[in-house]
CSV table of C-alpha atoms in Angstrom, one decimal:
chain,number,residue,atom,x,y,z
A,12,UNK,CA,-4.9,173.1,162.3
A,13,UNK,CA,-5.3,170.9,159.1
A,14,UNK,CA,-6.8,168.0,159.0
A,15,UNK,CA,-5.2,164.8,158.6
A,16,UNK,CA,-6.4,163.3,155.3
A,17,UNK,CA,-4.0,160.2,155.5
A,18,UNK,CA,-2.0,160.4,152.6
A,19,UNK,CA,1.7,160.3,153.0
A,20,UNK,CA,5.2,161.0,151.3
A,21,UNK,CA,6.7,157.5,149.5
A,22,UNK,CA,10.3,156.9,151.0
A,23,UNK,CA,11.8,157.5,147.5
A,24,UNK,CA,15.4,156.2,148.3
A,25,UNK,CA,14.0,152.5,148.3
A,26,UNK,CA,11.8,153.3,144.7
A,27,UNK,CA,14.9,154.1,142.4
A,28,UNK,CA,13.5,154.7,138.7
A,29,UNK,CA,14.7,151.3,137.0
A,30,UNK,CA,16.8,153.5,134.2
A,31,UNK,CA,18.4,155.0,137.1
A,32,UNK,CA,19.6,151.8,139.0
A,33,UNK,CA,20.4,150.1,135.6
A,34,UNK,CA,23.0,152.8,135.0
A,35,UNK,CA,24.2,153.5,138.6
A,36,UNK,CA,24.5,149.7,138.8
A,37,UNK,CA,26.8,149.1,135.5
A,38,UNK,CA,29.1,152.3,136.7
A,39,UNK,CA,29.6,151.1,140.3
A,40,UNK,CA,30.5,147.1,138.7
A,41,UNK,CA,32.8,149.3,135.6
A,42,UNK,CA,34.8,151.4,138.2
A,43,UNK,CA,34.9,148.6,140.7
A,44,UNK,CA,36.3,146.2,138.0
A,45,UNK,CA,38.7,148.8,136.0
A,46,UNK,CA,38.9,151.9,138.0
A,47,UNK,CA,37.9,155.4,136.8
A,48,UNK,CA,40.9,155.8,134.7
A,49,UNK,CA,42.0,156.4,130.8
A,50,UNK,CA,42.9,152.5,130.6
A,51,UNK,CA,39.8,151.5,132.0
A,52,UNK,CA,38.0,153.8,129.2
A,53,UNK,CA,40.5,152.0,126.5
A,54,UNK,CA,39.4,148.5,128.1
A,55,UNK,CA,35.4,149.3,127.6
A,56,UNK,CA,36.5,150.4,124.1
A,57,UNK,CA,38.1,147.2,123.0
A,58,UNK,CA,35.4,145.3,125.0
A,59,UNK,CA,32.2,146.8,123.3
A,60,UNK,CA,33.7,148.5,120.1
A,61,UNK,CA,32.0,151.7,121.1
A,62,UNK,CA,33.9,155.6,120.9
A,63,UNK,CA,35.5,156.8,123.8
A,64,UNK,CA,33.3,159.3,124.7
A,65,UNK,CA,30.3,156.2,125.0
A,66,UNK,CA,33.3,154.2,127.8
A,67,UNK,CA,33.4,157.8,129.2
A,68,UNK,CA,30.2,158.1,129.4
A,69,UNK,CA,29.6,154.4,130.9
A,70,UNK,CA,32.5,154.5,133.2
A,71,UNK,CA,31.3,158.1,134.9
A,72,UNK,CA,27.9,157.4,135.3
A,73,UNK,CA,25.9,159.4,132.9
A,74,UNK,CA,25.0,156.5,130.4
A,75,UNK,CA,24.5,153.0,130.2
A,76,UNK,CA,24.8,150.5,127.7
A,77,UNK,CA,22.1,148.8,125.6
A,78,UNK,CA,21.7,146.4,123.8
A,79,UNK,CA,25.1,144.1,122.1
A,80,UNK,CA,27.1,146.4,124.0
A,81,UNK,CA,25.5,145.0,127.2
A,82,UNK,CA,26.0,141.7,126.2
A,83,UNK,CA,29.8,142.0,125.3
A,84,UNK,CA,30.3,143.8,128.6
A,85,UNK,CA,29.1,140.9,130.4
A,86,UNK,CA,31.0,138.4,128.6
A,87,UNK,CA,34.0,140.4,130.0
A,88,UNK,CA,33.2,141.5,133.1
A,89,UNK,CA,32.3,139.5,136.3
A,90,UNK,CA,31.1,142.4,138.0
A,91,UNK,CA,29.5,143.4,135.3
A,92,UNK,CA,27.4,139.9,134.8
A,93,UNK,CA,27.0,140.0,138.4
A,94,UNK,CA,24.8,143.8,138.7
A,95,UNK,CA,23.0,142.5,136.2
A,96,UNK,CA,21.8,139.2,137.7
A,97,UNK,CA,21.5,141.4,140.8
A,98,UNK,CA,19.1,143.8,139.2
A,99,UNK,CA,17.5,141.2,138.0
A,100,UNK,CA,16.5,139.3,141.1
A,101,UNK,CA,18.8,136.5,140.1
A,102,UNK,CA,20.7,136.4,143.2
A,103,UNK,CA,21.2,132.5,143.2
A,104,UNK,CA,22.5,133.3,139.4
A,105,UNK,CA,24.6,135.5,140.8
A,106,UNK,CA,26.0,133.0,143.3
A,107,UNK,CA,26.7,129.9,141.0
A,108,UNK,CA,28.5,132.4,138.7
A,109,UNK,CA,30.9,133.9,141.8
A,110,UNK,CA,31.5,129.8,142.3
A,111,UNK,CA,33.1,129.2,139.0
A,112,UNK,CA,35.2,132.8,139.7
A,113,UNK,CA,36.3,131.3,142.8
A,114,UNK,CA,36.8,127.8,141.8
A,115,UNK,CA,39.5,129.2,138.8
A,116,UNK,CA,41.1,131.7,141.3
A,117,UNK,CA,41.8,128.5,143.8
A,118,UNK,CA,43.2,126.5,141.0
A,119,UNK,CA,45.4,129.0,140.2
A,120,UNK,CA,46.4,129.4,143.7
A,121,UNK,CA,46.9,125.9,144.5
A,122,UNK,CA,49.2,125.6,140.9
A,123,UNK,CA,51.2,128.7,142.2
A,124,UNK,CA,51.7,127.0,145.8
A,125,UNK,CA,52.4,123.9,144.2
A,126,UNK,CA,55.8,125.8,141.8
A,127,UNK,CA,56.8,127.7,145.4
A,128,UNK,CA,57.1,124.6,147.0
A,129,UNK,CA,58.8,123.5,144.0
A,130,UNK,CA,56.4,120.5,143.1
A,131,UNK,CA,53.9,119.9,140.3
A,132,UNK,CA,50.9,117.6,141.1
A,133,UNK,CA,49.7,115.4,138.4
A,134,UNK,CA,45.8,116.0,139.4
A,135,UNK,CA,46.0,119.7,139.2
A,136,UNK,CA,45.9,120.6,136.1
């Protein structure tokens, strides 16, 4: 019998390497945001200005970005800004940015309900 000398395994699923989680993170908001396709691989091209074989490589997985590419991804991407607060620990961030989202979605829903019904309100703009 051996005896117990106390040390145990660490439950690696929780510890992700950082790198990891960074590039799992921006893949899961890219493919959630523009699918896994060839357009979403055009899209991160005229986003970022990077070759398609980088949007491949961002879009599948094996990469992430760095750097100016990170910061033009965010500026158009919501899911996108949104890992990133997450990884960050921003999470209220992350809320107050879903708000405006929501708040331009609704306006544009309430304008749309407004032409069905065939009337324009004057506050709504």
């Amino acid at each position: 019998m051996f005896p117990k000398t106390g040390n145990t395994f660490q439950n690696t699923s929780k510890k992700l390497n950082p790198q990891v989680e960074y590039r799992e993170a921006i893949w899961i908001a890219l493919t959630a945001e523009l699918g896994g396709t060839h357009q979403a691989t055009k899209t991160t091209m005229r986003w970022t200005g990077v070759s398609e074989r980088t949007a491949r490589n961002w879009i599948s997985g094996s990469h992430a970005p760095a750097g100016e590419h990170l910061i033009e991804l965010i500026r158009n991407s919501d899911a996108v800004l949104s890992a990133v607060l997450i990884l960050a620990g921003r999470r209220e961030a992350n809320a107050l940015a879903r708000l405006d989202v929501v708040r331009t979605e609704l306006h544009a829903m309430l304008k749309a309900i407004d032409m069905i019904e065939g009337r324009e309100s004057p506050h709504r703009e």
